[in-house]
Amino acid sequence: MNKTLLSITAAVALSACNGDLKLREDNIDEIVNAMTLEEKAQLIIGVGMPGIPVDQPVIGASDAGKVPGAAGFTANIERLGIPSIALCDGPAGLRITPTREGDDQTYYCTHFPIGTLLASTWNTELVKQVGVAMGQEVLEYGGDVLLAPAVNIHRNPLCGRNFEYYSEDPVVTGNIAGAYIEGIQTNGVGTSIKHFAFNSQETNRMNNNALIDVRTMREIYLKGFEIAIKKSAPWTVMTSYNYFNGTYTSESHDLVTKVLREEWGYKGTVMTDWFGGANGAAQVAAGNDMLQPGRQTQYNDIIKGVNDGSLSIEDVNLCCKRILNLVVQSPTFKGYKYTNKPDLKAHADVTRQSATEGMVLLENNGALPMKNVKNIAVFGNAAYSWIAGGTGSGDVNRAYTVNLIEGLKNAGYTPNEALKTSYEQWTVSENERNAEANAERQKNWLPALLPSEMPVDKKLLSEQAKSQDVALIAIGRISGEGSDRNIDGDFDLSSAEKELIKNVTAAFHAVGKKAIVVLNIGGVIETASWKNIPDAVLCAWQGGQEGGNSVADVLSGKAYPSGKLTMTWPLAYTDHKSSENFPLGKKAAMLNMKFDGQTRTDEKDVDYTQYEEGIYVGYRWFDAENMSVSYPFGYGKSYTTFEYSNADVKVDGDIISVTVDVKNTGNAEGKEIAQLYVSAPSSELAKPVQELKAFAKTKALMPGESETLCLTLNTADLASFHPGENAWIVEEGSYTLKIGADSRDIKAELTADIKAKTTPVSRAFTAR
Ligand code: BGC
């Protein structure tokens, strides 16, 4: 008798003794007791994913037809009333298939701004509202869990998925992620904070071994997860693909059980990243409840492990309980009658507005907001093929993307038609030239090559300068899951792009007109060599499907930028310490699944990556080395100016409260982000020069208006992790509290005397 038949026979026999036993919120233990081992293994693994060349489970059953394009489903077990729930990507919106065979309706979803843009708002309330809107689409399209937010730390500017992630700093990351999760979950659907953890590169992402010391893990790479998870209780956590110090994250009991559950008190369900890890039994024993979307070998590992005694049935039962806990919370289980009609119109407004708030004004020599402008010479391919977001699972099947030209027209401007025609023709021919390469890239899930920048001759430039009121130059970048970025023509501008900025600006300046650069990018680029050439530089990021409208709102002054950078922009890529240990230009197939559980040690930065910089990631490194940067962490200009005064600090028990008055001293409305950095007294442990501990954003302030901001933290937030003591230690002494407009523009300094405090933790990660 084959295995499937055997399990069905056993299930039928059991169901006969269990009568009408069906899953309820209050009988999960009973249900688990009534499940056969095969059913348990089936529940733990998913139901497979069509079209992926790995061993798919043969025992899966689901309602997969319900939400086409969902990334995965849990298995349904009908006899016990266990329905299948749908797990769908994020994080820039719900990712499902937009059209269905034999069905006239469309199922497009709103493409909201990328994670980096949302984080650049530093506005947790706004991010929560974006989450509320996104979660409504999950609910109304029949989804149960959104596989988001993605919160890995920007260890290096060239990680291909940085656009999905928030920051180089864990405090920004954790607070923004917490707000996003809260917003989504108000709809009664779940989230999956990912990729837990140490997943800082895409090259060989399924098998890279991140070699990290324990202090760095705790203070940098786990901290953001810890803050978000404690703050907002995401329904699920997704472990990452990679190894760390020789163990797959999904097979690490230390990570998934000791730290996440026992230390942080996490009560939800843990799932793998898609096909991640090697050994199903080891994953279950680690406490990684769900192995998505499931492989036959993982199913076999579980059954074999229990039968030969190497995997305890208690561990299997625990995973099943936690999965059922998730199932009973889900809209599917509750019988929610979804409409397939989320409010896409309202959400288009949400994305349009939120995108403006995360844009960062890098330079402005009086060119913005634009005044007395009607006719615009728009240069740069990106303006005509606007990039809504990055590629891969973080992309969204949106109904449309408003490009910059359309956005400008909608705002009442007249972009030059002749330029438009030239750019459109150029783009068609460039796309033809790249067609073969792009077809190959698409097969490997890599972002398509963008057209190279169109050369513009001087005669055309001077005609444009004479006839048009202002020049806009759009520079675009794309990246995505499966590969990391490069330096040439990606981090650094191509020579054609540099020429374009130089020549356009010169031609417009020659006739007393201005040139403005708009960056339609998902991650950091080099700016030091050209940023002072144009009159203004606006980092618009990738703002989702309404991107062109959002940019036009900011250029025109209908809205204003109030974002600040959540990562340092160095003078050169190699200024980052991590650039010594990052897979530049190295190739490895995205789906490099070897499943043998062995770490490989052959190729530096591909098979293993040494996190040699330790805690000195981002501004922690640049500050320690006292290095100049192009833009510091936390930087961003406004259409107005702000003054800080009356800074004060109160320590009440464990709570430190810093207050400061922020006044709009300019002529336009604006919002300011105040950042609280702390410098610790010197101690046995080396400390960063300063670390962000809290931030707050003002409401919209009119000229002359002020607001008192309160930045609060707990004394425990001042702790560093001492690996020898295996404890979080707050050293006794005088701490300097710096209130900054950015990490290098400190407006006020205060001090607070803090008492020593030691908080021992479980002995996890003792290997290093
Ligand atoms: C990605 C995850 C995603 C999953 C499901 C994986 O390749 O790393 O972020 O949620 O696929 O699509």
GROMACS .gro file of C-alpha atoms in nm, residues 111-307:
model
  197
  111HIS     CA    1   0.161   4.920  -0.538
  112PHE     CA    2   0.254   5.124  -0.233
  113PRO     CA    3   0.598   5.286  -0.183
  114ILE     CA    4   0.897   5.060  -0.123
  115GLY     CA    5   1.005   4.990   0.235
  116THR     CA    6   1.302   5.228   0.220
  117LEU     CA    7   1.072   5.515   0.127
  118LEU     CA    8   0.825   5.432   0.404
  119ALA     CA    9   1.109   5.425   0.655
  120SER     CA   10   1.238   5.758   0.524
  121THR     CA   11   0.915   5.918   0.646
  122TRP     CA   12   1.019   5.840   1.006
  123ASN     CA   13   0.644   5.869   1.062
  124THR     CA   14   0.510   5.565   1.241
  125GLU     CA   15   0.149   5.686   1.230
  126LEU     CA   16   0.166   5.730   0.852
  127VAL     CA   17   0.327   5.388   0.805
  128LYS     CA   18   0.052   5.238   1.018
  129GLN     CA   19  -0.211   5.396   0.792
  130VAL     CA   20  -0.037   5.254   0.484
  131GLY     CA   21  -0.051   4.916   0.659
  132VAL     CA   22  -0.423   4.958   0.727
  133ALA     CA   23  -0.485   5.015   0.355
  134MET     CA   24  -0.261   4.729   0.244
  135GLY     CA   25  -0.418   4.491   0.493
  136GLN     CA   26  -0.762   4.573   0.358
  137GLU     CA   27  -0.652   4.444   0.017
  138VAL     CA   28  -0.524   4.124   0.177
  139LEU     CA   29  -0.856   4.074   0.352
  140GLU     CA   30  -1.083   4.164   0.061
  141TYR     CA   31  -0.891   3.950  -0.188
  142GLY     CA   32  -0.920   3.645   0.037
  143GLY     CA   33  -0.566   3.641   0.178
  144ASP     CA   34  -0.482   3.545   0.536
  145VAL     CA   35  -0.119   3.644   0.591
  146LEU     CA   36   0.091   3.907   0.413
  147LEU     CA   37   0.454   3.794   0.385
  148ALA     CA   38   0.588   4.127   0.508
  149PRO     CA   39   0.749   4.344   0.641
  150ALA     CA   40   1.105   4.275   0.526
  151VAL     CA   41   1.341   4.421   0.781
  152ASN     CA   42   1.697   4.308   0.719
  153ILE     CA   43   1.959   4.566   0.799
  154HIS     CA   44   2.124   4.757   0.515
  155ARG     CA   45   2.466   4.612   0.590
  156ASN     CA   46   2.597   4.716   0.251
  157PRO     CA   47   2.444   4.957  -0.002
  158LEU     CA   48   2.459   4.702  -0.283
  159CYS     CA   49   2.230   4.435  -0.136
  160GLY     CA   50   1.973   4.380  -0.411
  161ARG     CA   51   1.680   4.378  -0.170
  162ASN     CA   52   1.766   4.686   0.033
  163PHE     CA   53   1.470   4.861  -0.129
  164GLU     CA   54   1.237   4.630   0.061
  165TYR     CA   55   1.430   4.684   0.383
  166TYR     CA   56   1.425   4.994   0.598
  167SER     CA   57   1.757   5.110   0.728
  168GLU     CA   58   2.114   5.055   0.842
  169ASP     CA   59   1.988   5.117   1.195
  170PRO     CA   60   1.782   4.878   1.409
  171VAL     CA   61   1.586   5.146   1.598
  172VAL     CA   62   1.443   5.294   1.278
  173THR     CA   63   1.386   4.943   1.142
  174GLY     CA   64   1.207   4.811   1.449
  175ASN     CA   65   0.979   5.108   1.498
  176ILE     CA   66   0.878   5.140   1.135
  177ALA     CA   67   0.821   4.765   1.108
  178GLY     CA   68   0.614   4.766   1.426
  179ALA     CA   69   0.386   5.037   1.288
  180TYR     CA   70   0.347   4.859   0.955
  181ILE     CA   71   0.256   4.531   1.127
  182GLU     CA   72   0.006   4.701   1.358
  183GLY     CA   73  -0.162   4.869   1.062
  184ILE     CA   74  -0.198   4.552   0.858
  185GLN     CA   75  -0.315   4.341   1.149
  186THR     CA   76  -0.598   4.582   1.241
  187ASN     CA   77  -0.777   4.417   0.949
  188GLY     CA   78  -0.774   4.077   1.118
  189VAL     CA   79  -0.513   3.942   0.877
  190GLY     CA   80  -0.159   3.841   0.966
  191THR     CA   81   0.192   3.951   0.878
  192SER     CA   82   0.522   3.767   0.852
  193ILE     CA   83   0.823   3.967   0.959
  194LYS     CA   84   1.115   3.847   0.746
  195HIS     CA   85   1.391   3.732   0.686
  196PHE     CA   86   1.495   3.620   1.034
  197ALA     CA   87   1.792   3.682   1.027
  198PHE     CA   88   2.140   3.785   0.903
  199ASN     CA   89   2.023   3.786   0.540
  200SER     CA   90   2.227   4.076   0.405
  201GLN     CA   91   2.304   3.972   0.049
  202GLU     CA   92   2.125   3.810  -0.242
  203THR     CA   93   2.424   3.638  -0.400
  204ASN     CA   94   2.400   3.268  -0.309
  205ARG     CA   95   2.129   3.365  -0.067
  206MET     CA   96   2.015   3.007  -0.006
  207ASN     CA   97   2.356   2.885   0.100
  208ASN     CA   98   2.561   3.178   0.212
  209ASN     CA   99   2.706   3.136   0.559
  210ALA     CA  100   2.705   3.465   0.749
  211LEU     CA  101   2.992   3.462   0.996
  212ILE     CA  102   2.897   3.703   1.273
  213ASP     CA  103   2.996   3.757   1.631
  214VAL     CA  104   2.731   3.734   1.900
  215ARG     CA  105   2.740   4.098   2.004
  216THR     CA  106   2.681   4.210   1.644
  217MET     CA  107   2.394   3.966   1.604
  218ARG     CA  108   2.225   4.095   1.913
  219GLU     CA  109   2.285   4.468   1.877
  220ILE     CA  110   2.250   4.512   1.503
  221TYR     CA  111   2.085   4.226   1.316
  222LEU     CA  112   1.837   4.097   1.576
  223LYS     CA  113   1.753   4.426   1.746
  224GLY     CA  114   1.513   4.552   1.477
  225PHE     CA  115   1.323   4.223   1.486
  226GLU     CA  116   1.314   4.234   1.863
  227ILE     CA  117   1.172   4.587   1.876
  228ALA     CA  118   0.906   4.517   1.612
  229ILE     CA  119   0.804   4.180   1.750
  230LYS     CA  120   0.766   4.304   2.106
  231LYS     CA  121   0.580   4.611   1.990
  232SER     CA  122   0.335   4.458   1.749
  233ALA     CA  123   0.317   4.078   1.781
  234PRO     CA  124   0.322   3.976   1.414
  235TRP     CA  125   0.122   3.659   1.356
  236THR     CA  126   0.419   3.493   1.192
  237VAL     CA  127   0.795   3.522   1.156
  238MET     CA  128   0.977   3.401   0.843
  239THR     CA  129   1.323   3.257   0.892
  240SER     CA  130   1.581   3.337   0.626
  241TYR     CA  131   1.754   3.115   0.372
  242ASN     CA  132   2.112   3.160   0.483
  243TYR     CA  133   2.327   2.989   0.739
  244PHE     CA  134   2.480   3.184   1.022
  245ASN     CA  135   2.796   3.046   1.179
  246GLY     CA  136   2.734   2.713   1.012
  247THR     CA  137   2.366   2.656   1.088
  248TYR     CA  138   2.064   2.734   0.874
  249THR     CA  139   1.852   2.991   1.054
  250SER     CA  140   1.548   2.765   1.012
  251GLU     CA  141   1.735   2.484   1.185
  252SER     CA  142   1.863   2.695   1.473
  253HIS     CA  143   1.693   2.616   1.803
  254ASP     CA  144   1.892   2.898   1.958
  255LEU     CA  145   1.748   3.152   1.718
  256VAL     CA  146   1.392   3.029   1.678
  257THR     CA  147   1.319   2.894   2.024
  258LYS     CA  148   1.566   3.027   2.279
  259VAL     CA  149   1.589   3.385   2.160
  260LEU     CA  150   1.266   3.448   1.970
  261ARG     CA  151   1.026   3.257   2.191
  262GLU     CA  152   1.184   3.216   2.531
  263GLU     CA  153   1.364   3.548   2.556
  264TRP     CA  154   1.138   3.776   2.355
  265GLY     CA  155   0.815   3.600   2.451
  266TYR     CA  156   0.700   3.553   2.092
  267LYS     CA  157   0.377   3.352   2.078
  268GLY     CA  158   0.313   3.326   1.705
  269THR     CA  159   0.405   3.086   1.427
  270VAL     CA  160   0.739   3.059   1.250
  271MET     CA  161   0.770   2.961   0.884
  272THR     CA  162   1.068   2.908   0.655
  273ASP     CA  163   1.147   3.121   0.358
  274TRP     CA  164   1.043   2.944   0.038
  275PHE     CA  165   1.215   2.603   0.016
  276GLY     CA  166   1.470   2.719   0.272
  277GLY     CA  167   1.684   2.493   0.489
  278ALA     CA  168   1.782   2.131   0.443
  279ASN     CA  169   1.641   1.891   0.698
  280GLY     CA  170   1.270   1.895   0.786
  281ALA     CA  171   1.322   1.716   1.117
  282ALA     CA  172   1.591   1.963   1.226
  283GLN     CA  173   1.363   2.253   1.135
  284VAL     CA  174   1.077   2.112   1.342
  285ALA     CA  175   1.309   2.041   1.634
  286ALA     CA  176   1.432   2.402   1.614
  287GLY     CA  177   1.074   2.524   1.650
  288ASN     CA  178   1.032   2.635   1.289
  289ASP     CA  179   0.667   2.538   1.262
  290MET     CA  180   0.592   2.560   0.893
  291LEU     CA  181   0.816   2.454   0.605
  292GLN     CA  182   0.689   2.654   0.311
  293PRO     CA  183   0.593   2.580   0.045
  294GLY     CA  184   0.705   2.229   0.130
  295ARG     CA  185   0.924   1.958  -0.012
  296GLN     CA  186   0.865   1.585  -0.016
  297THR     CA  187   1.199   1.523   0.155
  298GLN     CA  188   1.099   1.746   0.447
  299TYR     CA  189   0.779   1.547   0.487
  300ASN     CA  190   0.983   1.226   0.480
  301ASP     CA  191   1.235   1.366   0.732
  302ILE     CA  192   0.957   1.435   0.980
  303ILE     CA  193   0.794   1.093   0.951
  304LYS     CA  194   1.128   0.914   0.962
  305GLY     CA  195   1.253   1.124   1.253
  306VAL     CA  196   0.952   1.043   1.468
  307ASN     CA  197   0.959   0.676   1.372
   0.00000   0.00000   0.00000
